[in-house]
């Protein structure tokens, strides 16, 4: 029997996020849009969002051609060679994409290196599948950007996968292009696959004027790279449960597609159509602009809080995404995070997400 440890963050959220009267400050998606709001964002008022005459069969098993092309365009931005649409597989959310990818690639006897802190699934699932996992620990003094010089001591002869999360959840840090290129060079020399969870791209809200948004891992010339993403975080459509796996390695996409025959088969045609509409040229720019504005507003509110209470809390101000890692101390020592959060919930009705460092 596979040993599955509790998914701590998700279980914490399940317990508290629907508590009556609670102000949920732990939402990790930009404020969700309705269908009406999505249509209002479109510059093409004649475009139809749903085809109501379409029979509701299983649909296109790997995702519609239109949606796969729009995802391919999204992850190819800045690349010298566009990603072919057939190198995209549509999944049920990024959580489905990540699980399916790890399920396909990883097993007993394998070793995985994963950045940390990050979304718990990314390092827990490889362990559930029998692999050994080494955590590539991100440091505040380095802006939570991974130190490539540490990779040499982390990898082993059986290292199968290096797992990145860019932009990072929960720190909001960004791995710049130069560092990504170093990671790719390191992995390519050792024939190690790189998996990059990119669910918060393109929500780069606070880069310095001299900084450029990093490209997808797929744009750096190494075939054995794979990116996952979704419509949930940066695109405000968590309710349609739609994500993707994209890779320049066609054999990897074929292997994942084969494995998926045992799980979800396909994604809802309705979800596919909504996602395709949201990623259309008529909607996508307005949707991203809206979400960047919301992220910047909320970031400044939280920045004001951290500044006001700087004697007890600190952070590295996020550059992207919708999450932040705020660390609290009392008498110079880290507080018990769970007890503080429970007390805040009791006194203020404010619910925040817990990340263990």
Coordinates of C-alpha atoms in Angstrom, one line a residue:
X1 CA 0.0 0.0 0.0
X2 CA 1.3 3.5 -0.9
X3 CA 2.0 5.5 2.2
X4 CA 0.4 8.9 1.7
X5 CA 1.1 11.6 4.3
X6 CA -1.5 14.3 5.0
X7 CA -1.4 17.3 2.7
X8 CA -0.9 19.8 5.6
X9 CA -1.7 23.1 3.7
X10 CA -4.8 21.7 2.0
X11 CA -6.1 20.2 5.2
X12 CA -5.5 23.4 7.1
X13 CA -7.4 25.3 4.4
X14 CA -10.2 22.7 4.3
X15 CA -10.7 23.2 8.1
X16 CA -10.9 27.0 8.2
X17 CA -11.5 28.7 4.8
X18 CA -15.3 28.3 4.9
X19 CA -15.7 29.2 8.6
X20 CA -18.6 31.7 8.8
X21 CA -17.5 35.3 9.4
X22 CA -13.9 34.6 8.4
X23 CA -11.9 37.0 6.3
X24 CA -9.9 34.7 4.0
X25 CA -6.5 36.3 3.5
X26 CA -5.0 32.9 2.5
X27 CA -6.6 32.8 -1.0
X28 CA -3.8 31.9 -3.4
X29 CA -5.6 32.9 -6.6
X30 CA -6.3 36.4 -7.8
X31 CA -9.9 37.3 -7.1
X32 CA -12.0 34.9 -9.2
X33 CA -14.0 36.2 -12.1
X34 CA -17.5 35.2 -13.2
X35 CA -18.5 34.3 -16.7
X36 CA -20.2 37.7 -17.0
X37 CA -17.0 39.5 -15.9
X38 CA -14.9 37.4 -18.3
X39 CA -17.1 38.4 -21.2
X40 CA -16.9 42.1 -20.1
X41 CA -13.1 41.9 -20.3
X42 CA -13.2 40.9 -24.0
X43 CA -12.5 43.4 -26.7
X44 CA -14.5 41.2 -29.1
X45 CA -18.1 41.3 -28.0
X46 CA -19.2 39.1 -30.9
X47 CA -17.0 36.1 -29.8
X48 CA -19.0 33.3 -28.3
X49 CA -17.7 31.8 -25.1
X50 CA -19.6 28.5 -25.2
X51 CA -20.9 26.4 -28.1
X52 CA -24.2 25.1 -26.7
X53 CA -24.9 22.9 -29.8
X54 CA -21.8 20.8 -29.1
X55 CA -22.6 17.3 -27.9
X56 CA -21.2 16.7 -24.5
X57 CA -19.0 13.7 -25.3
X58 CA -15.6 13.1 -23.8
X59 CA -14.4 15.7 -26.3
X60 CA -10.8 16.0 -27.4
X61 CA -8.9 13.6 -25.2
X62 CA -5.7 15.7 -25.0
X63 CA -7.6 19.0 -25.1
X64 CA -9.0 21.0 -28.0
X65 CA -6.6 22.1 -30.7
X66 CA -7.5 25.7 -30.1
X67 CA -6.8 25.5 -26.3
X68 CA -3.6 23.6 -26.8
X69 CA -2.4 26.2 -29.3
X70 CA -3.1 29.0 -26.9
X71 CA -1.3 27.3 -24.1
X72 CA 1.6 26.7 -26.4
X73 CA 1.7 30.3 -27.4
X74 CA 1.6 31.3 -23.7
X75 CA 4.6 29.2 -22.7
X76 CA 6.5 30.0 -25.9
X77 CA 6.7 33.7 -25.3
X78 CA 10.2 34.8 -25.8
X79 CA 11.3 31.5 -27.2
X80 CA 13.2 31.4 -30.5
X81 CA 11.2 28.3 -31.6
X82 CA 7.4 28.2 -30.8
X83 CA 6.2 25.1 -29.0
X84 CA 4.0 22.9 -31.2
X85 CA 0.4 22.6 -29.9
X86 CA 0.8 18.7 -29.9
X87 CA 3.4 19.1 -27.1
X88 CA 0.7 20.3 -24.7
X89 CA -1.6 18.0 -22.7
X90 CA -4.6 19.6 -21.0
X91 CA -5.3 18.3 -17.4
X92 CA -7.7 18.8 -14.5
X93 CA -5.9 21.7 -12.8
X94 CA -2.1 22.1 -12.2
X95 CA -2.5 19.8 -9.2
X96 CA -3.7 17.1 -11.7
X97 CA -0.8 18.0 -14.0
X98 CA 1.8 17.8 -11.3
X99 CA 0.6 14.5 -9.9
X100 CA 0.2 12.9 -13.4
X101 CA 3.7 14.0 -14.4
X102 CA 5.3 12.7 -11.2
X103 CA 3.3 9.5 -11.4
X104 CA 4.6 9.0 -14.9
X105 CA 8.3 9.8 -14.3
X106 CA 9.1 8.8 -10.7
X107 CA 9.3 5.5 -8.9
X108 CA 11.2 3.5 -6.3
X109 CA 15.0 3.8 -6.7
X110 CA 14.8 7.3 -8.1
X111 CA 16.1 10.5 -6.5
X112 CA 14.4 14.0 -6.8
X113 CA 15.8 17.4 -5.9
X114 CA 13.0 20.0 -5.1
X115 CA 13.2 23.6 -4.1
X116 CA 11.8 24.4 -0.6
X117 CA 9.7 26.1 0.6
X118 CA 7.2 25.3 -2.2
X119 CA 3.8 23.8 -2.7
X120 CA 3.8 20.6 -0.6
X121 CA 2.7 18.4 -3.5
X122 CA 5.9 18.9 -5.4
X123 CA 8.1 17.2 -2.9
X124 CA 5.6 15.0 -1.1
X125 CA 4.3 13.1 -4.1
X126 CA 7.7 11.8 -5.2
X127 CA 8.2 10.4 -1.7
X128 CA 4.8 8.7 -1.8
X129 CA 5.9 7.1 -5.1
X130 CA 9.0 5.6 -3.4
X131 CA 11.6 8.1 -4.5
X132 CA 14.1 9.8 -2.2
X133 CA 13.8 13.6 -2.1
X134 CA 16.4 16.2 -1.3
X135 CA 15.2 19.7 -0.5
X136 CA 17.0 22.5 -2.2
X137 CA 16.5 25.1 0.5
X138 CA 15.9 28.6 -0.5
X139 CA 17.4 31.4 1.7
X140 CA 16.0 34.8 2.6
X141 CA 19.4 36.4 2.3
X142 CA 19.5 35.2 -1.4
X143 CA 16.0 36.6 -2.0
X144 CA 14.7 33.0 -2.1
X145 CA 16.4 32.5 -5.4
X146 CA 18.1 29.0 -5.6
X147 CA 21.9 28.9 -5.3
X148 CA 23.0 26.8 -8.2
X149 CA 26.4 26.1 -6.5
X150 CA 24.5 23.9 -4.1
X151 CA 23.2 21.5 -6.8
X152 CA 26.5 19.6 -7.0
X153 CA 26.1 18.4 -3.4
X154 CA 22.4 17.6 -3.8
X155 CA 22.3 15.5 -6.9
X156 CA 23.2 11.8 -7.0
X157 CA 23.9 9.2 -9.7
X158 CA 20.2 8.3 -9.6
X159 CA 18.8 11.8 -9.6
X160 CA 15.9 11.7 -12.1
X161 CA 14.3 15.1 -11.7
X162 CA 15.0 18.7 -10.5
X163 CA 11.7 20.4 -9.5
X164 CA 11.4 24.2 -9.7
X165 CA 8.5 26.5 -8.9
X166 CA 8.8 29.8 -10.7
X167 CA 7.3 32.2 -9.5
X168 CA 7.6 30.6 -6.1
X169 CA 4.8 29.7 -3.8
X170 CA 4.9 30.9 -0.9
X171 CA 7.8 33.4 -1.2
X172 CA 6.8 35.2 -4.4
X173 CA 10.4 35.1 -5.5
X174 CA 11.4 34.8 -9.1
X175 CA 14.2 32.8 -10.6
X176 CA 15.8 35.1 -13.2
X177 CA 16.8 34.0 -16.7
X178 CA 20.5 33.8 -15.9
X179 CA 19.9 31.4 -12.9
X180 CA 17.5 29.3 -15.0
X181 CA 20.2 29.0 -17.7
X182 CA 22.7 27.8 -15.1
X183 CA 20.2 25.2 -13.8
X184 CA 19.6 24.0 -17.4
X185 CA 23.3 23.8 -18.1
X186 CA 23.8 21.7 -15.0
X187 CA 20.9 19.4 -15.7
X188 CA 21.7 18.9 -19.3
X189 CA 25.3 17.9 -18.6
X190 CA 23.9 15.1 -16.4
X191 CA 20.8 14.2 -18.4
X192 CA 18.4 15.2 -15.6
X193 CA 14.9 16.3 -16.4
X194 CA 13.7 19.6 -15.1
X195 CA 10.1 20.1 -14.0
X196 CA 8.9 23.7 -13.5
X197 CA 5.6 24.5 -11.9
X198 CA 4.8 27.9 -13.5
X199 CA 1.2 28.4 -12.2
X200 CA 1.9 32.0 -11.2
X201 CA 3.3 33.2 -14.5
X202 CA 2.8 35.8 -16.0
X203 CA 1.9 37.5 -12.7
X204 CA 5.3 39.4 -12.4
X205 CA 4.0 42.5 -10.6
X206 CA 7.0 43.9 -8.8
X207 CA 10.2 43.4 -10.9
X208 CA 12.7 46.3 -10.9
X209 CA 12.9 48.4 -14.1
X210 CA 16.2 46.6 -14.9
X211 CA 14.6 43.2 -14.5
X212 CA 12.9 41.2 -17.3
X213 CA 10.3 38.5 -16.6
X214 CA 12.0 35.1 -16.9
X215 CA 10.9 32.9 -19.8
X216 CA 9.3 29.5 -19.3
X217 CA 11.8 26.7 -18.7
X218 CA 10.8 25.4 -22.1
X219 CA 12.4 28.4 -23.8
X220 CA 16.0 27.7 -22.8
X221 CA 17.1 25.1 -25.4
X222 CA 17.0 21.9 -23.3
X223 CA 14.6 19.2 -24.6
X224 CA 14.2 17.4 -21.2
X225 CA 12.3 20.2 -19.6
X226 CA 8.6 20.2 -18.7
X227 CA 6.3 23.0 -17.4
X228 CA 3.0 22.8 -15.7
X229 CA 0.4 25.6 -15.3
X230 CA -3.3 26.3 -14.8
X231 CA -6.1 28.7 -15.2
X232 CA -6.5 29.0 -11.4
X233 CA -3.8 31.3 -9.9
X234 CA -2.8 34.0 -12.4
X235 CA -6.0 33.8 -14.5
X236 CA -8.7 33.8 -11.8
X237 CA -10.5 30.7 -13.0
X238 CA -10.0 28.1 -10.3
X239 CA -13.6 26.9 -10.7
X240 CA -13.1 25.4 -14.1
X241 CA -10.3 23.1 -12.8
X242 CA -8.1 23.3 -15.9
X243 CA -4.3 23.0 -16.2
X244 CA -1.7 21.7 -18.5
X245 CA 1.6 19.9 -19.0
X246 CA 3.9 21.2 -21.8
X247 CA 7.3 19.9 -22.9
X248 CA 9.5 19.9 -25.9
X249 CA 10.1 16.2 -25.3
X250 CA 7.4 14.6 -27.4
X251 CA 8.1 11.1 -25.8
X252 CA 7.4 12.6 -22.4
X253 CA 4.0 14.0 -23.5
X254 CA 3.2 10.6 -25.0
X255 CA 4.1 8.7 -21.8
X256 CA 2.0 11.1 -19.7
X257 CA -0.9 10.8 -22.1
X258 CA -0.7 7.0 -21.8
X259 CA -0.7 7.1 -18.0
X260 CA -3.7 9.4 -18.0
X261 CA -5.8 6.8 -19.6
X262 CA -6.0 5.2 -16.1
X263 CA -7.1 8.4 -14.4
X264 CA -9.2 11.2 -15.9
X265 CA -9.2 10.4 -19.6
X266 CA -10.1 14.0 -20.6
X267 CA -11.1 17.4 -19.4
X268 CA -14.7 18.8 -19.5
X269 CA -15.5 20.3 -22.8
X270 CA -17.1 23.3 -21.0
X271 CA -14.0 23.9 -19.0
X272 CA -11.9 23.7 -22.2
X273 CA -14.1 26.3 -24.0
X274 CA -13.9 28.7 -21.1
X275 CA -10.2 28.4 -20.8
X276 CA -9.7 28.9 -24.5
X277 CA -11.9 32.0 -24.4
X278 CA -9.9 33.4 -21.5
X279 CA -6.6 32.9 -23.2
X280 CA -7.8 34.4 -26.5
X281 CA -6.1 37.6 -27.8
X282 CA -9.3 39.5 -27.1
X283 CA -9.4 38.6 -23.4
X284 CA -6.0 37.7 -22.2
X285 CA -4.4 41.1 -22.1
X286 CA -7.3 42.7 -20.1
X287 CA -7.4 39.7 -17.7
X288 CA -3.7 39.9 -17.0
X289 CA -3.8 43.7 -16.5
X290 CA -6.8 43.3 -14.1
X291 CA -4.9 40.7 -12.1
X292 CA -1.7 42.6 -11.9
X293 CA -3.5 45.6 -10.6
X294 CA -5.2 43.6 -7.8
X295 CA -1.9 41.9 -6.9
X296 CA -0.1 45.2 -6.7
X297 CA -2.8 46.8 -4.5
X298 CA -2.9 43.9 -2.1
X299 CA 0.9 43.7 -2.0
X300 CA 1.1 47.4 -0.9
X301 CA -1.5 46.7 1.9
X302 CA 0.6 43.8 3.2
X303 CA 3.8 45.8 2.9
X304 CA 2.3 48.5 5.1
X305 CA 1.4 45.9 7.7
X306 CA 5.0 44.4 7.7
X307 CA 6.5 47.9 8.0
X308 CA 4.2 48.9 10.8
X309 CA 4.9 45.7 12.8
X310 CA 8.6 45.3 11.7
X311 CA 9.6 44.7 15.3
X312 CA 8.0 41.3 15.2
X313 CA 7.6 40.3 11.6
X314 CA 9.8 40.3 8.4
X315 CA 9.8 39.2 4.9
X316 CA 11.4 39.4 1.5
X317 CA 8.9 41.4 -0.5
X318 CA 7.5 39.3 -3.3
X319 CA 8.1 40.1 -6.9
X320 CA 5.4 37.9 -8.4
X321 CA 2.4 35.7 -7.7
X322 CA -0.1 36.1 -5.0
X323 CA 1.6 34.6 -2.0
X324 CA 4.1 35.9 0.6
X325 CA 6.2 34.4 3.3
X326 CA 5.9 36.6 6.4
X327 CA 7.9 35.4 9.4
X328 CA 6.9 36.3 13.0
X329 CA 9.3 36.3 16.0
X330 CA 8.8 37.0 19.7
X331 CA 11.8 37.8 21.8
X332 CA 14.0 37.1 18.8
X333 CA 12.7 33.5 18.5
X334 CA 10.3 32.1 15.9
X335 CA 6.7 31.9 17.1
X336 CA 4.6 28.7 17.1
X337 CA 2.9 29.4 13.8
X338 CA -0.1 27.2 14.3
X339 CA -1.0 28.7 17.7
X340 CA -0.6 32.2 16.4
X341 CA -2.9 31.5 13.4
X342 CA -5.5 29.9 15.6
X343 CA -5.5 32.9 18.0
X344 CA -5.8 35.3 15.0
X345 CA -8.8 33.3 13.8
X346 CA -10.4 33.3 17.2
X347 CA -9.9 37.0 17.9
X348 CA -10.1 38.6 14.4
X349 CA -11.8 36.2 12.2
X350 CA -8.8 36.4 9.9
X351 CA -7.7 33.2 8.3
X352 CA -4.2 32.9 6.9
X353 CA -2.3 30.0 5.4
X354 CA 0.4 28.2 7.2
X355 CA 3.8 27.3 5.7
X356 CA 6.3 25.4 7.7
X357 CA 9.9 26.2 7.0

